[in-house]
Coordinates of C-alpha atoms and ligand atoms in Angstrom, one line a residue:
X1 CA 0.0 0.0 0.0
X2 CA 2.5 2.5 1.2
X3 CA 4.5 1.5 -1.9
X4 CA 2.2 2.1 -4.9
X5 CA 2.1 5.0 -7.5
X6 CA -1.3 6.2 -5.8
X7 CA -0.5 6.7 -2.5
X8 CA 3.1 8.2 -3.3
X9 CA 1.1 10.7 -5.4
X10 CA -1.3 11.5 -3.2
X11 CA 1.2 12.1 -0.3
X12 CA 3.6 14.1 -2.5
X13 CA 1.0 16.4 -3.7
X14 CA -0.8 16.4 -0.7
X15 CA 2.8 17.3 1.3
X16 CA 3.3 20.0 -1.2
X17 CA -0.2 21.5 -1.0
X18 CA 0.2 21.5 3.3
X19 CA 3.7 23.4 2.7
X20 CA 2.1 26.0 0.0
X21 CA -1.2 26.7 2.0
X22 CA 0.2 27.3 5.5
X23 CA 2.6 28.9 4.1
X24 CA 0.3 31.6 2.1
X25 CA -2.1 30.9 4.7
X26 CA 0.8 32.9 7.4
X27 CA 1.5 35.2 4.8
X28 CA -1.4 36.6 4.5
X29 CA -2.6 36.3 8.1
X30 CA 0.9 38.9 8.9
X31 CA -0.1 40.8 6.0
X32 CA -3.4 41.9 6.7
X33 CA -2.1 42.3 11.0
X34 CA 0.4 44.5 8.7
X35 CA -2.0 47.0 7.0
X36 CA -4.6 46.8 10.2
X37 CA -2.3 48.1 13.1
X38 CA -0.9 50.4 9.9
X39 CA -3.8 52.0 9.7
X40 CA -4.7 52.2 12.8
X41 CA -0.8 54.0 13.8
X42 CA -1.7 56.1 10.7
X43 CA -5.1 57.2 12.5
X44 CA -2.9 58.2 16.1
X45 CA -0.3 59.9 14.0
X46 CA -3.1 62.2 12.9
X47 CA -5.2 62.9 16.5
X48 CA -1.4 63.4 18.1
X49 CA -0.5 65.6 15.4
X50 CA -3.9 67.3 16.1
X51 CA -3.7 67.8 19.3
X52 CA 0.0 69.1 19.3
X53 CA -1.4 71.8 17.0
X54 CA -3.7 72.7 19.6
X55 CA -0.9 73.9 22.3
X56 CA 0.8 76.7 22.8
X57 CA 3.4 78.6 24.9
X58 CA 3.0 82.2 26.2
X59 CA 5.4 83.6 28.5
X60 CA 7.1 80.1 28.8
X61 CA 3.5 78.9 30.3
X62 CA 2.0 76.0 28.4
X63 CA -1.4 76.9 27.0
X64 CA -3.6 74.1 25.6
X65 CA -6.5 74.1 24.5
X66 CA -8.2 71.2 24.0
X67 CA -12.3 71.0 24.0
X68 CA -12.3 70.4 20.5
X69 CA -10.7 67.0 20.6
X70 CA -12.7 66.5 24.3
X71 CA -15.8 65.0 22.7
X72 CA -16.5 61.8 20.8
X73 CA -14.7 58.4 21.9
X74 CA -12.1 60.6 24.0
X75 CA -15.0 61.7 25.8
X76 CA -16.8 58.1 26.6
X77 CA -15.1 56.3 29.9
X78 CA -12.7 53.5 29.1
X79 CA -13.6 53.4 25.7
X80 CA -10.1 52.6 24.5
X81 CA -9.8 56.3 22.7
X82 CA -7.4 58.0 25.0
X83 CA -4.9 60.9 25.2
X84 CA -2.8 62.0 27.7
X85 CA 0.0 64.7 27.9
X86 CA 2.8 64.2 29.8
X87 CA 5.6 67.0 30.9
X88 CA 9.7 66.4 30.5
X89 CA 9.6 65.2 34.5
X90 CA 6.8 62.4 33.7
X91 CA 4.0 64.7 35.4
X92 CA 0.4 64.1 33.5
X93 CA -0.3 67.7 32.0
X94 CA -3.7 67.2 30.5
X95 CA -5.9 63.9 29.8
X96 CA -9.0 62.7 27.5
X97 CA -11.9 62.7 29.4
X98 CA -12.5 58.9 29.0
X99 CA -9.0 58.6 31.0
X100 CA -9.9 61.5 33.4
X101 CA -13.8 60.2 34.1
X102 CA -12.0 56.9 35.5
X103 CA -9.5 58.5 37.0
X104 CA -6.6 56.4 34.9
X105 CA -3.7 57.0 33.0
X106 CA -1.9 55.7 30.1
X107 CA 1.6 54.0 31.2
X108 CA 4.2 57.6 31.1
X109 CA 6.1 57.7 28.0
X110 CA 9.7 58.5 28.2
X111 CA 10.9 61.2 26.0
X112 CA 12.2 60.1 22.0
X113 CA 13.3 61.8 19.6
X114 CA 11.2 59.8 17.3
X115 CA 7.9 58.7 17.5
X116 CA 7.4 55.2 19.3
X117 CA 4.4 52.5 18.8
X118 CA 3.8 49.5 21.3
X119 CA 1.1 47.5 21.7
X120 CA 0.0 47.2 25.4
X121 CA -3.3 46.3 27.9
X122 CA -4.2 49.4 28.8
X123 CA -7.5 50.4 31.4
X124 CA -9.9 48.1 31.3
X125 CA -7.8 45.1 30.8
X126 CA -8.6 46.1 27.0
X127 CA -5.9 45.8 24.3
X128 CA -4.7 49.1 23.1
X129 CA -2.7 50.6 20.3
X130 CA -0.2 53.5 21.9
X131 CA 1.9 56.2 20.0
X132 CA 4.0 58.6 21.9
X133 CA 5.5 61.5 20.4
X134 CA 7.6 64.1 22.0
X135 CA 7.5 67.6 21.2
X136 CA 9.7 70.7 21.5
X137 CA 7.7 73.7 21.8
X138 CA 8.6 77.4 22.0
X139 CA 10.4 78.7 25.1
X140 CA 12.4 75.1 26.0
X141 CA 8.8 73.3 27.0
X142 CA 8.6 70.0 25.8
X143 CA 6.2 67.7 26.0
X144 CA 5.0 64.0 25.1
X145 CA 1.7 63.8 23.8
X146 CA 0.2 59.8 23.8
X147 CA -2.8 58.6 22.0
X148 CA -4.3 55.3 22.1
X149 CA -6.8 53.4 20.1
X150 CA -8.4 50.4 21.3
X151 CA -7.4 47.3 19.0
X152 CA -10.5 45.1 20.0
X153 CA -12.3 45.9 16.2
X154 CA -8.8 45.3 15.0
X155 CA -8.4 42.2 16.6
X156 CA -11.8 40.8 15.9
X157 CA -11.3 41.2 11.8
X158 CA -7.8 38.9 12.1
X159 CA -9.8 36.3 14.4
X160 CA -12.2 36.3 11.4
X161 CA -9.7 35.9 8.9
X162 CA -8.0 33.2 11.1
X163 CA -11.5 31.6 11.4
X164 CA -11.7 32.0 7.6
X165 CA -8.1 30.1 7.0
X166 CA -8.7 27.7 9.7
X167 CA -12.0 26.5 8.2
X168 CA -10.9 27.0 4.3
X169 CA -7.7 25.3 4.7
X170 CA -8.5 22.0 6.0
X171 CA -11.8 22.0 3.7
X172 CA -9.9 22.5 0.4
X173 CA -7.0 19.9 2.0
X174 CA -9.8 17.1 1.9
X175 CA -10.9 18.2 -1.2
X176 CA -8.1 18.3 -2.8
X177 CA -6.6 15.1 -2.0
X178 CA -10.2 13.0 -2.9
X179 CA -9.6 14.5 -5.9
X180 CA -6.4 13.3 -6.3
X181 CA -7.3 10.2 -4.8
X182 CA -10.4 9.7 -7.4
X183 CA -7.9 11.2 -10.5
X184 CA -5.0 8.6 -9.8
X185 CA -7.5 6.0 -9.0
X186 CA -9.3 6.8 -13.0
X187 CA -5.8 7.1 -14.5
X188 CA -4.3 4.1 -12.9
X189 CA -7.1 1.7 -13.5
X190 CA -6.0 0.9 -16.8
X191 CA -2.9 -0.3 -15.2
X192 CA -5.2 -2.6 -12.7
X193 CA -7.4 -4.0 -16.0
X194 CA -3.7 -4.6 -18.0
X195 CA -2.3 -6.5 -15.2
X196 CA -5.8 -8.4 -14.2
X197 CA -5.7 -9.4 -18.0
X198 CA -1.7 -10.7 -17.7
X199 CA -2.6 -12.5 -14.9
X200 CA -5.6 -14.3 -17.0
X201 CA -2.8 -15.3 -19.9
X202 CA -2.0 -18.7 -19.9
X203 CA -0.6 -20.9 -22.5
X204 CA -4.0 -21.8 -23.7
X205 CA -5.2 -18.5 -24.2
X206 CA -2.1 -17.1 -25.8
X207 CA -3.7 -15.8 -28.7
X208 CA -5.9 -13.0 -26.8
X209 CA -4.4 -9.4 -26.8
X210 CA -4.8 -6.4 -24.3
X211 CA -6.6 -3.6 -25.6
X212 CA -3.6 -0.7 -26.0
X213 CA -6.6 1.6 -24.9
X214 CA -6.8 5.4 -24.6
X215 CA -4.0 6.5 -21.9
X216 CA -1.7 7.5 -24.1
X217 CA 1.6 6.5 -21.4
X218 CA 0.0 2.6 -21.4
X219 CA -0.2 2.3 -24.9
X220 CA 3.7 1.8 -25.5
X221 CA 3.8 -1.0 -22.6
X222 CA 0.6 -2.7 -24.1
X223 CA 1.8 -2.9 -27.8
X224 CA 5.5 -4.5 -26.4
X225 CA 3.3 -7.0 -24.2
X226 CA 1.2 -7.8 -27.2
X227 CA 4.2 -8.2 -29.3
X228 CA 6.1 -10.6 -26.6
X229 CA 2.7 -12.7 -27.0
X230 CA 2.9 -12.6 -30.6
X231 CA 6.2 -13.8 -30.4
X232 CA 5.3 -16.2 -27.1
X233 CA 2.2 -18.0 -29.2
X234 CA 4.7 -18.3 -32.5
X235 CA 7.0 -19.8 -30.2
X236 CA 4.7 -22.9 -28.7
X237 CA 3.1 -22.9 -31.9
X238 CA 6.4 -24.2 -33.1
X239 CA 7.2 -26.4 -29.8
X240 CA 3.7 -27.8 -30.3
X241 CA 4.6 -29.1 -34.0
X242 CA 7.6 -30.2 -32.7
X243 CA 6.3 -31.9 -30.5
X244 CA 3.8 -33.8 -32.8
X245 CA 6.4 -34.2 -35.8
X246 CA 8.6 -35.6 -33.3
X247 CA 6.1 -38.1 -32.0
X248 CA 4.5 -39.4 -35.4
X249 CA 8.7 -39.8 -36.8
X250 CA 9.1 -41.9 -33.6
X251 CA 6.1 -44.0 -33.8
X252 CA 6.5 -45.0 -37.5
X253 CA 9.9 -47.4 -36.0
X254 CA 8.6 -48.0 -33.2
X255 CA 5.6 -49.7 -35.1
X256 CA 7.9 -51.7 -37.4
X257 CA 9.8 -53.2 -34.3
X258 CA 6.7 -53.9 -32.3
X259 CA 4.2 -55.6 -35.7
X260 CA 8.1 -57.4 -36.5
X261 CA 8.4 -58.8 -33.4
X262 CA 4.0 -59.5 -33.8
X263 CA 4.6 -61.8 -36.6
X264 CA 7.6 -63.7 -35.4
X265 CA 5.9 -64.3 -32.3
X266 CA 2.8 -65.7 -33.8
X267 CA 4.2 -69.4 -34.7
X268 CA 7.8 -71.1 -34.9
X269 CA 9.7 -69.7 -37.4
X270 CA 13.1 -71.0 -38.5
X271 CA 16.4 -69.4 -37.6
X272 CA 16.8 -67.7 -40.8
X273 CA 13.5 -65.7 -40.6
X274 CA 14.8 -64.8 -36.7
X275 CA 18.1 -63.4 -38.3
X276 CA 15.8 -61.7 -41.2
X277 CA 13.9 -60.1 -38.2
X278 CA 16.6 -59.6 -35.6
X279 CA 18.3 -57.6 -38.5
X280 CA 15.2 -55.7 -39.4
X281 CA 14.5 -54.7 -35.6
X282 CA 18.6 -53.8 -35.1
X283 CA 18.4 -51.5 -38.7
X284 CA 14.8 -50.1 -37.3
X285 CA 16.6 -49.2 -33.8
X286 CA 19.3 -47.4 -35.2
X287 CA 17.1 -45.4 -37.1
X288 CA 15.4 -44.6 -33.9
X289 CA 18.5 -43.8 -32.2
X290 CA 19.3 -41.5 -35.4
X291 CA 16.0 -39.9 -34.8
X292 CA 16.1 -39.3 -31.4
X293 CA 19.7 -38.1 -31.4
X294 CA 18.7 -35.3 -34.5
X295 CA 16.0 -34.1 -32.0
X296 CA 17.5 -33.6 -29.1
X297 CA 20.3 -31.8 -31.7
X298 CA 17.7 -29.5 -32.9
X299 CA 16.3 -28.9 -29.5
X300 CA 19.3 -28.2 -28.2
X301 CA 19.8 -25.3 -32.0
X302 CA 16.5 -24.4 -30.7
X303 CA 17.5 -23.3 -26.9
X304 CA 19.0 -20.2 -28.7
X305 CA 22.1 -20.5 -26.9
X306 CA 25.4 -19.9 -28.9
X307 CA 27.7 -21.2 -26.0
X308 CA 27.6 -24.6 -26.8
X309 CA 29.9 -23.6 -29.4
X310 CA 33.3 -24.6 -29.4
X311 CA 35.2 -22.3 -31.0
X312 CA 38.8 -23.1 -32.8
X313 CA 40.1 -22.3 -35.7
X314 CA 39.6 -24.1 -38.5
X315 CA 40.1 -24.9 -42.8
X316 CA 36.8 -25.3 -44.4
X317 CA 38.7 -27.9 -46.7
X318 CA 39.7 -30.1 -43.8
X319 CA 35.9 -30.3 -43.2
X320 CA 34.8 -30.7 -45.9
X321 CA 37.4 -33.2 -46.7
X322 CA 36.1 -35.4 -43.9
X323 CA 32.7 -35.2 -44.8
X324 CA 34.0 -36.5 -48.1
X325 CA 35.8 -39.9 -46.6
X326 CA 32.6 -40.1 -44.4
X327 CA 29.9 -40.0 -46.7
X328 CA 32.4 -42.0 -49.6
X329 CA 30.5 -45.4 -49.2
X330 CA 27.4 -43.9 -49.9
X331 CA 28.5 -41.8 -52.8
X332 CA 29.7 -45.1 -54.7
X333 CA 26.7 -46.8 -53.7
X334 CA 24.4 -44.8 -56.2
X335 CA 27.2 -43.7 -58.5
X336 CA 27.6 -40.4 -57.8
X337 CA 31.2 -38.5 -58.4
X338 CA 32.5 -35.6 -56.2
X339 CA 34.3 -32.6 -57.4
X340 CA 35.9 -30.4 -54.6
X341 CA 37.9 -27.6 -55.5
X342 CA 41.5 -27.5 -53.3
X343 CA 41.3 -24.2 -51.6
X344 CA 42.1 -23.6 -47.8
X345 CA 39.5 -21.3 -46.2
X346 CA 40.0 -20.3 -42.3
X347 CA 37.6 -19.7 -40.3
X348 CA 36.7 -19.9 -36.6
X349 CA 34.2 -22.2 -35.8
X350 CA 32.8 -25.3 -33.7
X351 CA 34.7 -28.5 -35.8
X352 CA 32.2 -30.9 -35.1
X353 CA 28.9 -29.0 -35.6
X354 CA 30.1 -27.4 -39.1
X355 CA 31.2 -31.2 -39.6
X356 CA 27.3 -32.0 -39.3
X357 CA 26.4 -29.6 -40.8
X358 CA 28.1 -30.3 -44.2
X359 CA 27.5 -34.0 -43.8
X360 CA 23.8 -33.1 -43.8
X361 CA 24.4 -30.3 -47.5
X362 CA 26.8 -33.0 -49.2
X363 CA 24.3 -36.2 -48.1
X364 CA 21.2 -34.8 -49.5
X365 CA 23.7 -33.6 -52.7
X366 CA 24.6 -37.7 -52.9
X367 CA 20.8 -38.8 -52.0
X368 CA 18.7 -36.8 -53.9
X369 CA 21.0 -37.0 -57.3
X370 CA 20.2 -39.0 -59.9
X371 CA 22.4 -42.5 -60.4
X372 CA 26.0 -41.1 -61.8
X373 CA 25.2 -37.3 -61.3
X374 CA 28.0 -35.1 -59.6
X375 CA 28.1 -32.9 -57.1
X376 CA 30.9 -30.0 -56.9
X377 CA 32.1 -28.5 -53.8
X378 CA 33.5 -25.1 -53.9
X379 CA 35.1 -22.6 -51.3
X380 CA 35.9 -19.3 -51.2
X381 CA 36.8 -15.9 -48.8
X382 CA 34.1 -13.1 -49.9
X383 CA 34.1 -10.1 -47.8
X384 CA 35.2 -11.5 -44.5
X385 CA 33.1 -14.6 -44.9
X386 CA 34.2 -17.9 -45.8
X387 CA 31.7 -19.0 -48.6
X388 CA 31.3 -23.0 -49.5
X389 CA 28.9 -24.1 -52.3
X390 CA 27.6 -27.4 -52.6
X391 CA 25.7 -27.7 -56.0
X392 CA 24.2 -31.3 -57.1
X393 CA 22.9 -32.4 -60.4
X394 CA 19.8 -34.0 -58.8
X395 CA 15.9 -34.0 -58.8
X396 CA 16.0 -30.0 -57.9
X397 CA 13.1 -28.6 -55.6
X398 CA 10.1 -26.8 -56.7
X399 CA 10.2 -23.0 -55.9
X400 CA 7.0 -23.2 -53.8
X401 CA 9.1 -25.7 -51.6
X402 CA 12.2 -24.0 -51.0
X403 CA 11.2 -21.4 -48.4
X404 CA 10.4 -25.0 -46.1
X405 CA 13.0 -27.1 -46.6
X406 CA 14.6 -25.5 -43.2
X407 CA 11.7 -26.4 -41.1
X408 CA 11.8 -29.5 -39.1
X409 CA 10.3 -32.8 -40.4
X410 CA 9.7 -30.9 -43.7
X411 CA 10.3 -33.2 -46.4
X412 CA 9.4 -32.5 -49.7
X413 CA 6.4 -35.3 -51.3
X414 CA 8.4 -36.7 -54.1
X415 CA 11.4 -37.5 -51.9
X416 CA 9.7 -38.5 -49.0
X417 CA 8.9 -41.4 -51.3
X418 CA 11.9 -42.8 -52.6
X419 CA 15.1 -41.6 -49.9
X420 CA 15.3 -42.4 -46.2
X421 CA 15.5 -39.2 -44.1
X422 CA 13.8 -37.5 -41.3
X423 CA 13.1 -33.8 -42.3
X424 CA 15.4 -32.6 -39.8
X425 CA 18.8 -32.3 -41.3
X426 CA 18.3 -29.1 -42.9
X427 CA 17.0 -27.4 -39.7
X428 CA 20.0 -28.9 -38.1
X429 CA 22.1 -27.2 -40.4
X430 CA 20.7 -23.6 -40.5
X431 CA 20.3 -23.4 -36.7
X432 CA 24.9 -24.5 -36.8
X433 CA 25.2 -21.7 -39.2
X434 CA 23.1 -19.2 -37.7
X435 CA 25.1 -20.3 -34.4
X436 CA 28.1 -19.1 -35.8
X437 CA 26.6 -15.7 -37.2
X438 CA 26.1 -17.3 -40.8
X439 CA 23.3 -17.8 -43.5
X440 CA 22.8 -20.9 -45.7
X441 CA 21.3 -19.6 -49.5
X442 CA 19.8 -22.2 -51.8
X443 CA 19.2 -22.1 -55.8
X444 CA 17.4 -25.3 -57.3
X445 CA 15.8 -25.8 -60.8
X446 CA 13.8 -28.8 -60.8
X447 CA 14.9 -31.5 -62.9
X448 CA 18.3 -29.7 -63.1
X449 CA 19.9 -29.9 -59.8
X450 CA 20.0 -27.4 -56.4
X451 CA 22.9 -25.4 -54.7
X452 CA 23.9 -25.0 -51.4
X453 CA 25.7 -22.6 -50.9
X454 CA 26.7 -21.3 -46.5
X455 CA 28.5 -18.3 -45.5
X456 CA 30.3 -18.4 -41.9
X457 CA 31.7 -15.2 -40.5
X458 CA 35.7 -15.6 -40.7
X459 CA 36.6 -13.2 -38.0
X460 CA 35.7 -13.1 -34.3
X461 CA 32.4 -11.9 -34.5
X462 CA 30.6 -15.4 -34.7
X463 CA 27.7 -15.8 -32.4
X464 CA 29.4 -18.3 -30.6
X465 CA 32.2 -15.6 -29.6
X466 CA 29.9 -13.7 -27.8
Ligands
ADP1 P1 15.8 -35.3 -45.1 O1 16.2 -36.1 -43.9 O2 14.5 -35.5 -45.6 O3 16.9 -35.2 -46.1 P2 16.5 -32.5 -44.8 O4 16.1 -31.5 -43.8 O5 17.9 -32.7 -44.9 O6 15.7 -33.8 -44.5 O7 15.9 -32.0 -46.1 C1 14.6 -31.6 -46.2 C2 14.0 -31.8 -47.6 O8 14.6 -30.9 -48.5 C3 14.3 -33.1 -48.1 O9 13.3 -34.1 -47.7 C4 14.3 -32.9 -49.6 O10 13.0 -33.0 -50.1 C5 14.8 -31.5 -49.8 N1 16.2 -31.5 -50.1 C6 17.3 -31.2 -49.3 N2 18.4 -31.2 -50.0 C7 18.1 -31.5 -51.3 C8 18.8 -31.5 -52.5 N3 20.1 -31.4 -52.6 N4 18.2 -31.8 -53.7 C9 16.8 -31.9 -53.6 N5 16.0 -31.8 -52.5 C10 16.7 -31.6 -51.4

């Protein structure tokens, strides 16, 4: 909980707003304390100034006059207007009325060359704004005159405003964060419904998409996920025609061991037919054992993984070479005559795969040829690849068939017929060549013969050097 996007948002904006509103929420509180006791010092300055105009000094004797400024607030007891004015030796010369009725006094300024404001509790426990200014008169007099101005009024308009913060503040707080809370919780939900859906994918359902929506941020993540299905379903597509290729190649052996060993058990037979059949189950098992062996090859191509490489490096005519001696007893069996060019190509590669893999090229060269064709082997360096070509003067494949022949089990009709083979040396050989950072390129005319023809990378950057 404390975790997720939501609540990280939420706090982080809601942190934010706390810091920005009490902030400005201070601000303003001072601001408008500012302006009111301003105004109200203003307002003193003026009834001081007022009542300094009123004095005078004749014959060194202070005259003041002072019933105009006697009636009004300064005439009303303790009504927090007072004035009082007080002589160099702290004596009270003259008072307001509202002081005078009461019989108080304002606390005795001292004398200042400038005029001084404080804010103090004055008669009638009431809070009071004071200004004393001290005046220089004719004749050496001088004199302090003090005003006051209750700041009860005052006071009350910054409670109000503090009752107005105090109840806005926390109001828009709550607001705000619901609304957060409601926004994230709309903007995350496609985020909930994407990952509800993942968790619904299994790999019976691969072929079901999430909707890339309308939040524009999601739409990136839900087109990769949809292509990683894509890729996901292609994938056990493929494992799941493996998997039934692989099955019906193994059961067709398997059937002519088991329906053999059927009929011989059904009566006596002599020992001759026991040989026949002990031959026939021996020849079937090997096949099997072939079989099993090229699909645990092309499962093992199939893992992706380039390490089981091992690298060295290596002459392309020393392989090919071998694959000659190796494959010699079949070539003579139908007839067929091999032409390979002497030409030493280096490369680095894994001996025994690229051993397979040109076993696999020059065996179909020899099995689908006609009796006494050729086949010529070629090798060459061609922009940092070392190039072999393996052309035949066989039955050719059909264009339509071409782009196939590297799947697994795929075995064209026609030779399916006549030539023993599983379909899976030709997948065995692309996914060696592809290991090493090659390509394998074929050109066939029916009738006329096919080419084989494999690049593999001569420097370092084979897959298997990664
Ligand atoms: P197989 O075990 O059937 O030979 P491959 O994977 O080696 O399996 O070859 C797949 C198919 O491609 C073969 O069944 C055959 O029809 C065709 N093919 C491969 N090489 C040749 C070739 N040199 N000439 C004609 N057809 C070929």
């Amino acid at each position: 909980m404390l975790s997720s996007v939501k609540f990280r948002l939420i706090a982080w904006f809601l942190s934010v707003f706390f810091v920005v509103m009490t902030g400005l929420g201070f601000f303003l509180y001072y601001e408008l304390e500012y302006i009111v006791i301003g105004s109200v010092d203003t307002h003193l300055h003026s009834k001081v100034q007022l009542i300094a105009g009123l004095m005078d000094v004749d014959e060194g004797i202070l005259d003041i006059e002072l019933s105009e400024v006697e009636a009004g607030d300064y005439a009303l007891p303790l009504s927090g207007h007072y004035y009082q004015i007080v002589s160099r030796d702290g004596r009270v010369i003259a008072r307001s009325p509202s002081l005078g009725s009461v019989d108080a006094t304002l606390p005795i300024a001292v004398e200042s060359d400038e005029p001084t404001t404080s804010t103090i509790i004055g008669p009638g426990n009431s809070p009071l704004r004071l200004l004393n200014e001290t005046f220089h008169l004719d004749g050496g007099v001088t004199v302090t005159v003090q005003a006051s101005k209750s700041l009860e009024d005052s006071y009350e308009l910054l409670a109000l405003f503090r009752g107005a913060i105090l109840l806005v503040f926390p109001s828009v707080f709550v607001l705000s964060g619901l609304g957060m809370l409601i926004i994230t919780g709309h903007s995350l939900r496609p985020l909930k419904i994407f990952s509800k859906k993942i968790e619904t994918i299994t790999e019976k359902n691969l072929n079901e998409r999430i909707d890339e929506g309308t939040v524009a941020e999601l739409r990136p993540l839900a087109a990769g996920f949809n292509t990683m299905l894509s890729r996901l379903e292609e994938s056990f597509a493929r494992q799941k025609r493996f998997f039934s290729d692989a099955s019906h190649e193994l059961r067709t052996p398997a059937t002519v061991i088991k329906s053999t060993c059927d009929v011989m058990l059904r009566r006596k037979r002599t020992a001759g037919e026991y040989e026949g059949a002990i031959r026939k189950i021996g020849e079937t098992a090997r096949r099997l054992t072939e079989l099993v062996n090229r699909i645990l090859e092309v499962s093992e191509l199939d893992s992706g993984r380039a390490s089981f490489l091992l690298l060295a490096d290596l002459d392309l005519k020393d392989i090919l070479a071998r694959v000659l001696i190796l494959l010699e007893p079949s070539a003579s069996g139908r007839e067929v005559k091999i032409y390979m060019k002497d030409r030493h190509v280096r490369i680095r590669g894994d001996r025994e795969k690229l051993l397979e893999a040109f076993t696999n090229i020059v065996d179909n060269a020899i099995k689908y040829n006609k009796r006494g064709g050729t086949v010529d082997i070629d090798m060459n360096d061609a922009d940092g690849y070392g190039v072999v070509s393996v052309s035949d003067t066989g039955v050719g494949i059909a264009e339509a068939d071409i782009g196939s022949i590297f799947e697994r089990f795929y075995r064209v009709d026609t030779s399916r017929a006549g030539v023993a083979g599983s379909g899976l040396g030709l997948s065995i050989v692309k996914g060696v060549v592809e290991a090493h950072g090659g390509r394998v390129e074929v050109s066939s005319k029916v009738g006329d013969g096919t080419t084989f023809t494999v690049f593999l990378p001569q420097g370092r950057a084979t897959a298997g050097s990664l």
